[in-house]
Short mmCIF file of C-alpha atoms in Angstrom, two decimals:
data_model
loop_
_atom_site.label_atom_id
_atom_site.label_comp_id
_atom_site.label_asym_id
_atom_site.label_seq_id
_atom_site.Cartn_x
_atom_site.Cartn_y
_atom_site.Cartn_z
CA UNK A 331 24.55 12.46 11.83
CA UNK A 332 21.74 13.84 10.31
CA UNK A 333 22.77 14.66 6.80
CA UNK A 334 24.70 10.83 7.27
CA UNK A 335 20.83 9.92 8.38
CA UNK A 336 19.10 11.64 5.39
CA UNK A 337 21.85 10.15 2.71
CA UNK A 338 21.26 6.74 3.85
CA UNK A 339 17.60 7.37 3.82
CA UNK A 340 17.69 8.46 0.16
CA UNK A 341 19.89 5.50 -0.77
CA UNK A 342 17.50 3.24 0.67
CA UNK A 343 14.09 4.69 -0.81
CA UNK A 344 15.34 5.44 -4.15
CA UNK A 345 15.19 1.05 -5.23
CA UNK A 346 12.17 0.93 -3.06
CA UNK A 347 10.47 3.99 -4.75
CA UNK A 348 11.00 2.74 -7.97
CA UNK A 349 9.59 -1.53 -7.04
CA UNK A 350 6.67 0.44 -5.47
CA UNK A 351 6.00 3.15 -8.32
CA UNK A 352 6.46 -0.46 -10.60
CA UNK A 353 3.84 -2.54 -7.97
CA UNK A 354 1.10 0.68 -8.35
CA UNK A 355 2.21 1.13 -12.12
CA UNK A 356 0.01 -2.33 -12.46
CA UNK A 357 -2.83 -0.24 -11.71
CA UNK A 358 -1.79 2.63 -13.73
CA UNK A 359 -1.52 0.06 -16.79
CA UNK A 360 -4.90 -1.39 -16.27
CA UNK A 361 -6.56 2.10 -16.05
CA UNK A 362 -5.08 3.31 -18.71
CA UNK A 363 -5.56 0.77 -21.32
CA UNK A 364 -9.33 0.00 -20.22
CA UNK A 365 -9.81 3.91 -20.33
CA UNK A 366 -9.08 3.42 -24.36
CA UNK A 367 -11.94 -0.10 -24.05
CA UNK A 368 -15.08 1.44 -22.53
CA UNK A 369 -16.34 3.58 -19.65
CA UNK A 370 -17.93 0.43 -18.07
CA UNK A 371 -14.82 -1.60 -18.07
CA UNK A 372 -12.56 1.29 -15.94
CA UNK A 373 -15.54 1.51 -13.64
CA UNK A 374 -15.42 -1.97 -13.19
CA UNK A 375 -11.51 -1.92 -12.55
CA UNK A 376 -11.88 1.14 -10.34
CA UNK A 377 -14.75 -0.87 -8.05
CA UNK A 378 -13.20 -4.00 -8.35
CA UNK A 379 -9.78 -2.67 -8.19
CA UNK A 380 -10.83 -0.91 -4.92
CA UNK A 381 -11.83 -3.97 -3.30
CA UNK A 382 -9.33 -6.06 -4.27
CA UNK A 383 -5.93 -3.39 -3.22
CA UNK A 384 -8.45 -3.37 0.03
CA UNK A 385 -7.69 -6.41 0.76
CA UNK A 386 -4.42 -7.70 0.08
CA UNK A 387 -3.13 -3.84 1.63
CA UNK A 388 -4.97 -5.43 5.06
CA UNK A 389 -3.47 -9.01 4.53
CA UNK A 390 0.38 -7.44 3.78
CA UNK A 391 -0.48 -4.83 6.82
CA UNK A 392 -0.10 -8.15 8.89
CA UNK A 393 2.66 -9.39 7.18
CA UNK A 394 4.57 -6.28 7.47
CA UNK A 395 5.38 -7.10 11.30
CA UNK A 396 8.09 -9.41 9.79
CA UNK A 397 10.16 -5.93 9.33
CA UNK A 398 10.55 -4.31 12.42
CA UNK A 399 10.73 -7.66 13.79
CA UNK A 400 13.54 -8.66 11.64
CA UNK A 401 15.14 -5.14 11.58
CA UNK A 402 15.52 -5.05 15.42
CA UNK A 403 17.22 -8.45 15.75
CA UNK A 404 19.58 -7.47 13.07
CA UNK A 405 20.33 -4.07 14.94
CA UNK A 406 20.52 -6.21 18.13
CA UNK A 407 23.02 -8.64 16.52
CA UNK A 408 20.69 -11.38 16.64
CA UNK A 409 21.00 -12.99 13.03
CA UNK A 410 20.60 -16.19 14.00
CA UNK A 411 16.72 -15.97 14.76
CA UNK A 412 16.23 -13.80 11.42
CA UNK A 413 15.38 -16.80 9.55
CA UNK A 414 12.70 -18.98 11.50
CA UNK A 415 11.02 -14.82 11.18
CA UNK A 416 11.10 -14.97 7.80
CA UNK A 417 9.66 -18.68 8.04
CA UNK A 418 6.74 -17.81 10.32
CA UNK A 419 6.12 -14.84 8.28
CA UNK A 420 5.37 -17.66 5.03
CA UNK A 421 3.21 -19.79 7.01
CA UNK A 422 1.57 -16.68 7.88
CA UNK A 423 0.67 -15.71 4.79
CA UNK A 424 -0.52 -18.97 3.30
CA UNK A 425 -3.11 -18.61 6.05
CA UNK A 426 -4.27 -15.31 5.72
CA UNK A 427 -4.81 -16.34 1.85
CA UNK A 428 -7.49 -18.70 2.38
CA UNK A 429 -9.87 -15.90 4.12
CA UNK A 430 -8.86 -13.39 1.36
CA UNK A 431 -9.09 -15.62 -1.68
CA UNK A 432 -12.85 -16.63 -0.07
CA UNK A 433 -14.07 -12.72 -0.06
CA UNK A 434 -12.63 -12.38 -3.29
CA UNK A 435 -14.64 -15.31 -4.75
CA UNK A 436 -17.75 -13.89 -2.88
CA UNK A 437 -17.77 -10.12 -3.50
CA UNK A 438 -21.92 -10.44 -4.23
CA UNK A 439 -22.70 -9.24 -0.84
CA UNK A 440 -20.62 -5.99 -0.88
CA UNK A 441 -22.11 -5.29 -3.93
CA UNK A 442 -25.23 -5.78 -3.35
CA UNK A 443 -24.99 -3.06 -0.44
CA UNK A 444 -24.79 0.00 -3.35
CA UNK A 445 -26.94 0.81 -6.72
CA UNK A 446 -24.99 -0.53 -9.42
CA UNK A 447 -25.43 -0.88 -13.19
CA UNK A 448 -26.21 -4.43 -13.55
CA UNK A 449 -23.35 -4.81 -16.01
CA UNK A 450 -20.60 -3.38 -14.00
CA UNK A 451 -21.45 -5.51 -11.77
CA UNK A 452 -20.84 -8.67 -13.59
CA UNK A 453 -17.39 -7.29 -14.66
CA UNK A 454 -16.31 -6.64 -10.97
CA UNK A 455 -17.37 -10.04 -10.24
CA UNK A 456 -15.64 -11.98 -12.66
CA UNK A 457 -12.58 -9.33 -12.64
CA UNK A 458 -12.49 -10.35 -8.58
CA UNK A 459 -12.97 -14.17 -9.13
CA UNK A 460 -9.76 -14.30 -11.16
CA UNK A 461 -7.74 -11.71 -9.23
CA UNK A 462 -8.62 -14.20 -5.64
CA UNK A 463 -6.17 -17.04 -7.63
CA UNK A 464 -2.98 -14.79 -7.31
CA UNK A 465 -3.70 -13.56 -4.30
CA UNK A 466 -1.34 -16.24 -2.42
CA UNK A 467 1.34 -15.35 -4.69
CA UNK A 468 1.02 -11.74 -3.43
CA UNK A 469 0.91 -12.17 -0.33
CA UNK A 470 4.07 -14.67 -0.10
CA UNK A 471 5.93 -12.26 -2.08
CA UNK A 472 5.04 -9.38 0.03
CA UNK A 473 6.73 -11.21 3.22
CA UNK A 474 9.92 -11.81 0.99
CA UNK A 475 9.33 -7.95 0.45
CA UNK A 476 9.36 -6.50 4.20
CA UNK A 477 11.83 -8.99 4.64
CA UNK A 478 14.43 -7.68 2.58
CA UNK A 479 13.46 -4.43 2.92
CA UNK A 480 14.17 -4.73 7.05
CA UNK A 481 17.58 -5.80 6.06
CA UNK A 482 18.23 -3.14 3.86
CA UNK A 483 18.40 -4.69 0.55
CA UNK A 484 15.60 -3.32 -1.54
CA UNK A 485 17.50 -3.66 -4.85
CA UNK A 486 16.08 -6.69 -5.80
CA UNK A 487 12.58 -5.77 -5.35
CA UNK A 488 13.41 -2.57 -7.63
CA UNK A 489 14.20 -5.32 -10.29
CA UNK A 490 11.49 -7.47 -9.94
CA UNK A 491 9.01 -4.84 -9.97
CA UNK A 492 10.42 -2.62 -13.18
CA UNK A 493 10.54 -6.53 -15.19
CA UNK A 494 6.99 -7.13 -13.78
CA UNK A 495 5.47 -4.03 -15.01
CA UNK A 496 6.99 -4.17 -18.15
CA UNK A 497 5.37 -7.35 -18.87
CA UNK A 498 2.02 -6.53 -17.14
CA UNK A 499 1.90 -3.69 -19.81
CA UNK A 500 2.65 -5.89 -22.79
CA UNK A 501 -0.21 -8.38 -21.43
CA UNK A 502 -2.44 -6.19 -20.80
CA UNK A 503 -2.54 -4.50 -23.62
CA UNK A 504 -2.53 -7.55 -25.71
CA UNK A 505 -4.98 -9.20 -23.63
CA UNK A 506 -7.93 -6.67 -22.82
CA UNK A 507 -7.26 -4.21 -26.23
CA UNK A 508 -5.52 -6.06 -28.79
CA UNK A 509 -7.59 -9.11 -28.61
CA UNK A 510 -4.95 -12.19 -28.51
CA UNK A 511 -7.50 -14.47 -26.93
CA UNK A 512 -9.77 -14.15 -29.75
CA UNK A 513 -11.42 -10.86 -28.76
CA UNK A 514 -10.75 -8.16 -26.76
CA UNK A 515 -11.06 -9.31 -23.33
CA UNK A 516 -11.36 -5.58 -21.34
CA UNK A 517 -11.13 -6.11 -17.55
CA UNK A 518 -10.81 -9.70 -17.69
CA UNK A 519 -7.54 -9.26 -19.82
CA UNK A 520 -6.35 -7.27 -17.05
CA UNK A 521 -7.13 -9.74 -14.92
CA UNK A 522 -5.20 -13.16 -16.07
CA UNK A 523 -2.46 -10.72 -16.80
CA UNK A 524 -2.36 -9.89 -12.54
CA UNK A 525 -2.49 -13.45 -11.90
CA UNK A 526 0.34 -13.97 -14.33
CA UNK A 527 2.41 -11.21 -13.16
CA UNK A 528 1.79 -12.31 -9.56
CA UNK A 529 3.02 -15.78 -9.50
CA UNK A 530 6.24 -14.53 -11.63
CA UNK A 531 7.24 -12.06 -9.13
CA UNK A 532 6.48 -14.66 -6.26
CA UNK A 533 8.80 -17.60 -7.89
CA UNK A 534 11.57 -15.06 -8.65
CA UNK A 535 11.81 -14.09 -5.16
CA UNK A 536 12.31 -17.22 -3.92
CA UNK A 537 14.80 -18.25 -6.23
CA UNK A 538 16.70 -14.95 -5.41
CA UNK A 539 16.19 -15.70 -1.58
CA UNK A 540 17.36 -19.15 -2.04
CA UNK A 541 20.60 -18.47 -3.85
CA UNK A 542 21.02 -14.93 -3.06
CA UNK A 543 23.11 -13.37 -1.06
CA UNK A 544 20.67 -12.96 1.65
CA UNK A 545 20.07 -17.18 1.24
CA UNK A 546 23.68 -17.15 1.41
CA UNK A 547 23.61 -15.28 5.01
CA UNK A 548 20.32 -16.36 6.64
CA UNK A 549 19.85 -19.82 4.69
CA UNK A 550 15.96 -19.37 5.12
CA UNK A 551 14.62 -22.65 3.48
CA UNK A 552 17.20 -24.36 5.67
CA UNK A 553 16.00 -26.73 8.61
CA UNK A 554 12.41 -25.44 7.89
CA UNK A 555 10.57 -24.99 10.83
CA UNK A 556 6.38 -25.62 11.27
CA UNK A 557 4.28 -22.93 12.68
CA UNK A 558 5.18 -21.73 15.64
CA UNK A 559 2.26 -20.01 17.87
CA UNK A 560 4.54 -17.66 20.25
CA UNK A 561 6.29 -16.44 16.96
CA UNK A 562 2.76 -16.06 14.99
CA UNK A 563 1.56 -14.25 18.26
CA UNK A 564 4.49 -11.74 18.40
CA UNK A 565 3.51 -11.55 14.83
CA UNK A 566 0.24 -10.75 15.23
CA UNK A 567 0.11 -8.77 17.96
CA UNK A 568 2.09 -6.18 16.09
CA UNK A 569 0.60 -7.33 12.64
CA UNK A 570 -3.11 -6.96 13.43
CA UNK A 571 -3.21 -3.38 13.92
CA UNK A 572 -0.87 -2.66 11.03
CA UNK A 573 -3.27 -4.49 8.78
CA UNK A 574 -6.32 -2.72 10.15
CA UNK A 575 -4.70 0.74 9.97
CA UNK A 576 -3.80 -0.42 6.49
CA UNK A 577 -7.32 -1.35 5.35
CA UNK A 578 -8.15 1.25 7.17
CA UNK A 579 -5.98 4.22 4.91
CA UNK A 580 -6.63 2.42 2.09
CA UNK A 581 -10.25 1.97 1.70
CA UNK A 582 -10.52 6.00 2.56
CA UNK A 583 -10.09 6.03 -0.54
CA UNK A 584 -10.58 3.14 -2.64
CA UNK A 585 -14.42 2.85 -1.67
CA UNK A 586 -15.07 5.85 -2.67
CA UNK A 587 -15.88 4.27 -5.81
CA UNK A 588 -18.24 2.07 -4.52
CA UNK A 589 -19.96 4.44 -2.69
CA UNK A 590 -20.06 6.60 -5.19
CA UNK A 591 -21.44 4.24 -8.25
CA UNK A 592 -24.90 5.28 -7.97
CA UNK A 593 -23.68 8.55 -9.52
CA UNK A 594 -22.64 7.11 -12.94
CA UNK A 595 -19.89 5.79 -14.87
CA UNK A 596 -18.22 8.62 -15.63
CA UNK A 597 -18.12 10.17 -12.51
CA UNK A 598 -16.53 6.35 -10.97
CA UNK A 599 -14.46 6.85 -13.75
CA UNK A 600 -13.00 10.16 -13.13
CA UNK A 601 -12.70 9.72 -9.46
CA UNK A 602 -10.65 6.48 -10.41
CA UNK A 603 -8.04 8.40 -12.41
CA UNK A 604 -7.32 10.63 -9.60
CA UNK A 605 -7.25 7.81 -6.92
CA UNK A 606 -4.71 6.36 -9.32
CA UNK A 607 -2.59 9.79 -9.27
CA UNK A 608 -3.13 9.75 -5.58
CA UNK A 609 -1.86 6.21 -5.53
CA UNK A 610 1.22 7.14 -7.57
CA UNK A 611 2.27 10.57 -5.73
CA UNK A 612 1.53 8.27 -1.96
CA UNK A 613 4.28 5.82 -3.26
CA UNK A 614 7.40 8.84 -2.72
CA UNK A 615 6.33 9.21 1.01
CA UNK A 616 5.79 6.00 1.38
CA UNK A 617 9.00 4.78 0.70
CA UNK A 618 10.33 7.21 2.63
CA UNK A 619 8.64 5.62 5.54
CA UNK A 620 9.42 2.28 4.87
CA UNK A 621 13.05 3.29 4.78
CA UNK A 622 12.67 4.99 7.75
CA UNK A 623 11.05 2.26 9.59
CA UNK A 624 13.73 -0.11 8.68
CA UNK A 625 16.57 2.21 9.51
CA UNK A 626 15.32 3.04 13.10
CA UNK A 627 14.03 -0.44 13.65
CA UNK A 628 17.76 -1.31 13.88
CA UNK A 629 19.09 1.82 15.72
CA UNK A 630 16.16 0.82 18.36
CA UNK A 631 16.99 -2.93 18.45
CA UNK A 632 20.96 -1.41 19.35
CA UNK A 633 19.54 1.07 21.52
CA UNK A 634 21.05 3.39 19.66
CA UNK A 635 18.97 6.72 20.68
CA UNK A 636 21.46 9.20 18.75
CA UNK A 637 20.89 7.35 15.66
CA UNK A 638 17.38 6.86 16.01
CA UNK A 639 16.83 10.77 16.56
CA UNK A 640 18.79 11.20 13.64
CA UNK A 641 16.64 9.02 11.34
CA UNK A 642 12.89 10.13 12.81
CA UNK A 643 14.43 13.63 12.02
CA UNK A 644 15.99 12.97 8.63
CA UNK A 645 12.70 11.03 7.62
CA UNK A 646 10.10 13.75 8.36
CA UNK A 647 12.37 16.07 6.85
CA UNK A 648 12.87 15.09 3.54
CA UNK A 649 8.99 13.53 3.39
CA UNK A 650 8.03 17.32 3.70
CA UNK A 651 10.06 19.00 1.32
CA UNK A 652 9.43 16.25 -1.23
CA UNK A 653 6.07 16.09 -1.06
CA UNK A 654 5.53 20.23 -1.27
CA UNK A 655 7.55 19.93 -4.49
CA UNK A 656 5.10 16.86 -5.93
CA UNK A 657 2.23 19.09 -5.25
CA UNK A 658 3.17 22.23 -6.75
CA UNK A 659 3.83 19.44 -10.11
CA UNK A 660 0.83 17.96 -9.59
CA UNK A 661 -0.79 21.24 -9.75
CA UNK A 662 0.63 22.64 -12.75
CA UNK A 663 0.95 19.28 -15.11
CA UNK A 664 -2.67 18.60 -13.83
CA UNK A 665 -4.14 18.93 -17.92
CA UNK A 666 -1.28 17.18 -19.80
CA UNK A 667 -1.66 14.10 -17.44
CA UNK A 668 -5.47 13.33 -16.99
CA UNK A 669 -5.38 13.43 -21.08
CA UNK A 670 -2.74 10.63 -21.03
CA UNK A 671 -5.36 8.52 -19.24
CA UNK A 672 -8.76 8.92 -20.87
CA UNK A 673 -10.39 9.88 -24.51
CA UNK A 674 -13.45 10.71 -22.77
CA UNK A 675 -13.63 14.74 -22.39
CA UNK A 676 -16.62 13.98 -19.62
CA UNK A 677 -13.92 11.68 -17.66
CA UNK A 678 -11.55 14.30 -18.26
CA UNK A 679 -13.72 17.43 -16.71
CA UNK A 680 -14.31 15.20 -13.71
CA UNK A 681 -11.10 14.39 -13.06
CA UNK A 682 -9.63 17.91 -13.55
CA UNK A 683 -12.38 19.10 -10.97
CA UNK A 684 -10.47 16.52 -8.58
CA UNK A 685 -6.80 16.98 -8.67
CA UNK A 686 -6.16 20.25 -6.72
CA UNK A 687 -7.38 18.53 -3.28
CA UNK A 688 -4.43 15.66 -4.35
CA UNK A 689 -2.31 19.01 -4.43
CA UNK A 690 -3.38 20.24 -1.69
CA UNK A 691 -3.09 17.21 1.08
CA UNK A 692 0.87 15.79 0.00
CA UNK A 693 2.38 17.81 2.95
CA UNK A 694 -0.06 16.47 5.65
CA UNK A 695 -0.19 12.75 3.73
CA UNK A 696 3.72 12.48 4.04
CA UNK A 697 4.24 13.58 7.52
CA UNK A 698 1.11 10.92 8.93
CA UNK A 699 2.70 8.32 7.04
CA UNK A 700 6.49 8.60 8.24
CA UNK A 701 5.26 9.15 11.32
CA UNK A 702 3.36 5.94 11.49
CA UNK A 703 5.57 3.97 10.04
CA UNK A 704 8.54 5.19 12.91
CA UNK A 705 5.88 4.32 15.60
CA UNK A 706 6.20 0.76 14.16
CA UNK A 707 9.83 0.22 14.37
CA UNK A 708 9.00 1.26 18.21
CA UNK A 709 6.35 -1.53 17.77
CA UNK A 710 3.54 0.89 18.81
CA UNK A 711 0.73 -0.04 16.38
CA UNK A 712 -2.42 -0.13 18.87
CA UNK A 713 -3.21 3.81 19.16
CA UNK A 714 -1.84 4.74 15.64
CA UNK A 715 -4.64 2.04 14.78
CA UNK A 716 -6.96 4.22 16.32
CA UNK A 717 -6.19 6.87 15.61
CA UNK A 718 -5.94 6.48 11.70
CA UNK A 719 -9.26 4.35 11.86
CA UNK A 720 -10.97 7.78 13.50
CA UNK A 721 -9.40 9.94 10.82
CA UNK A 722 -9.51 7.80 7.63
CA UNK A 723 -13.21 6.41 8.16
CA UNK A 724 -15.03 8.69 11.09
CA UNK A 725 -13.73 11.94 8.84
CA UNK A 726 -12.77 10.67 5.83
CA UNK A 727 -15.31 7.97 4.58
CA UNK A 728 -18.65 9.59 6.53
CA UNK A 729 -17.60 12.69 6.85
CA UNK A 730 -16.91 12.54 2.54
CA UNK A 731 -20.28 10.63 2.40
CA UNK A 732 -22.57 13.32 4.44
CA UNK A 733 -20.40 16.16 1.84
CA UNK A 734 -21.12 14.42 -1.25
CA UNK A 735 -24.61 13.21 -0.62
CA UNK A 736 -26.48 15.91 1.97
CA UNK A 737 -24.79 18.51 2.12
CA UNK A 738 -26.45 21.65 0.67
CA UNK A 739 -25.97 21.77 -2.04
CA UNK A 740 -24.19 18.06 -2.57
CA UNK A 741 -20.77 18.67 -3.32
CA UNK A 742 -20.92 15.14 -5.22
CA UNK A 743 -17.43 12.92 -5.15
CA UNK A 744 -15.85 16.24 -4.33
CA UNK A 745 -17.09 15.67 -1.11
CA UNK A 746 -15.36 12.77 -0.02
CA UNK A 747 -11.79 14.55 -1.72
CA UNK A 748 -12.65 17.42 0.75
CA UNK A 749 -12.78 15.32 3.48
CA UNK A 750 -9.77 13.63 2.64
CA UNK A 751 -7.70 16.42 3.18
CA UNK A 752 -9.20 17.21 6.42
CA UNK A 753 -9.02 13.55 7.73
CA UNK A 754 -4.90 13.55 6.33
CA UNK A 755 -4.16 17.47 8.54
CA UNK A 756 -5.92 15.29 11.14
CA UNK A 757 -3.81 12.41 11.36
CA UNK A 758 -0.61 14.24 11.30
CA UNK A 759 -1.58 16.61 14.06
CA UNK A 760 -2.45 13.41 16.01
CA UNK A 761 0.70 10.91 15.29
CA UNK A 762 3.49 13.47 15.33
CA UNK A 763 2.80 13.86 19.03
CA UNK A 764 2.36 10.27 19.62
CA UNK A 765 6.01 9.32 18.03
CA UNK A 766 7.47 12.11 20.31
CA UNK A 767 5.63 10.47 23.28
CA UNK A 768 6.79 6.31 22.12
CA UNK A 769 10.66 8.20 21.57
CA UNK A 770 10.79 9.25 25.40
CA UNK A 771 9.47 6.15 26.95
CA UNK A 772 11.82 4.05 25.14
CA UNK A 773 14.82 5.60 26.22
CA UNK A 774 13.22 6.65 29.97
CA UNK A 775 15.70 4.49 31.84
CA UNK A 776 13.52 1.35 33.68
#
């Protein structure tokens, strides 16, 4: 059951792999193209870019209850109340846009909490202001995304996201190097070509869903239903947490930039080609664990305890040995791929000063996120909360900030790498247990 376990795993992660290597290859694109326009245009996309994957990663965190929701009714033969989940889970995110399209709009105050160069600051402002308009389109995509992802059909998503990129790169490029508007547009480019992309991928969904064969199945824009509190509070009772522990892992890393702008373009710069590495590499084990989630969300919802054994196993098993093999590559084609990102030899020394502690943490970075993502098909989501928000910000984020800034001497953005690692051995020393623990008290008999 295992190996059956770890092949159906594989099957399942591969397609989602590849629409999530496709979803952070938008950020890839837009690094690497405004590395080739100026250093103040990728510090500008690695601020602003920071913020923005901030927030829509804490919005979709909520959204993402719609899987093990969804994945346990299907394992409990309940198909019939699959789609009024999938409903709820749209309303949902049409109100979770208007609070994220407002901080988008109104970044100023953030901002204004670090030491900026003035014009970086105007490009992360305007590069925010346009990014807030496809933010709805994200985020009702997203719910289309956990939804067919809890049903085990990921393929489409892999197709979406490969012809998205594709065209996101052609746009881009156009747009922000090649001047089609007129001029060169730099981070703004990038920007309308987001908003673009966005709305594409969120219209092609739907048409999928609607005549699809999961439209076919669940008919999910049949006998549409209005927002329904006890749903939206099963919803968000799960939802909540996963968002915060979302915002939480993510910003661990992705204000690092702003915390570290006072130290110079080039430094925000270099810091943001390795958070894009670290972006890419976090994509294997987290498909891993979304397959995983799905997979034992429906051995749970059928009680199935041999199964689910099978798939915790199967999950942290192959999240391990992958990750210790994208290390050691990390490691050794560390030179050939910072050059593929930036002209800029400064850029370049900073980010080859960075990569080892990407090396280093995979192992630790996989297990946490398997295992967090298993404690959510058992719908615990409160303590992993906790526990990842004591980790990723009480280590991570001050412990990084007291490294880079006072310690003697400051170790610089180095610092906050350092404590990365740390926070990452942390949180899988701390979950692992905690999974163990949810396991046994769902199958203690009542």
């Amino acid at each position: 059951m295992l190996l059956a376990a770890a092949r159906g795993l594989l099957a399942h992660a591969l397609p989602i792999l590849i629409a999530q290597l496709s979803s952070i290859g938008m950020m890839v694109v837009d690094t690497a193209v405004l590395g080739h326009v100026s250093a103040a245009d990728l510090a500008a996309v690695a601020i602003g870019g920071g913020i923005q994957i901030s927030v829509v990663f804490a919005l979709v965190g909520i959204l993402q209850a719609v899987a093990p929701v969804v994945a346990q009714l299907h394992g409990a033969k309940r198909d019939g109340e699959v789609a009024g989940v999938l409903q709820q889970g749209f309303w949902l995110a049409l109100a979770l846009s208007v609070p994220g399209v407002w901080f988008l709009t109104h970044p100023q105050w953030l901002l204004g909490t670090v030491t900026m160069d003035a014009g970086v600051a105007a490009k992360v402002t305007a590069y925010l202001g346009l990014l807030a308009w496809g933010l709805p389109a994200s985020l009702l995509y997203r719910t289309f995304y956990a939804f067919c992802n809890a049903l085990g059909r990921p393929r489409v998503l892999m197709g979406i996201g490969l012809a998205a990129l594709a065209l996101h790169a052609f746009l881009a490029w156009g747009l922000a190097l090649q001047g089609w508007a007129g001029e060169p547009l730099g981070v703004i480019g990038c920007a309308w070509s987001n908003i673009v992309i966005a709305w594409l991928a969120c219209l092609t969904g739907a048409v999928w869903l609607a005549g699809g064969p999961l439209g076919t199945r669940y008919r999910p824009f049949a006998d549409w239903a209005p927002p329904d509190a006890r749903r939206w509070r099963e919803l968000l009772r799960l939802g909540l947490p996963m968002g915060l522990s979302n915002l939480v892992e993510i910003t661990s890393f992705t204000l690092i930039s702003l915390f570290i702008a006072s130290l110079g373009a080039t430094v925000v710069a270099g810091h943001r080609i390795i958070a894009n590495i670290s972006a890419l590499t976090y994509m294997l084990p987290l498909s891993l664990a979304i397959a995983t989630m799905a997979a034992l969300g429906q051995a749970v919802g059928g009680r199935d305890w041999r199964r689910a054994h099978a798939v915790v196993k199967a999950g942290l098993l192959l999240a391990a040995l992958l990750s210790t093999l994208v290390g050691a590559l990390l490691w050794l084609a560390a030179s050939p791929l910072i050059a593929a990102y930036t002209d800029d030899l400064a850029v370049r020394a900073v980010a080859a000063s960075l990569i080892i502690y990407v090396a280093l943490y995979q192992f630790f970075d996989a297990l946490q996120t398997v295992a967090g993502h298993a404690l959510r098909a058992y719908r615990v989501t409160f303590v992993p909360m906790l526990v990842q928000t004591f980790c990723f910000w009480g280590v991570g984020l001050l412990g990084g900030s007291w490294l880079c800034f006072r310690w003697s001497p400051p170790l610089g953005v180095a610092g906050f790498w350092l404590a990365s690692v740390v926070s990452l051995v942390l949180a899988a020393a701390l979950l692992l247990p905690l999974l163990r623990k949810a396991m046994q008290a769902m199958e203690s008999p009542p």
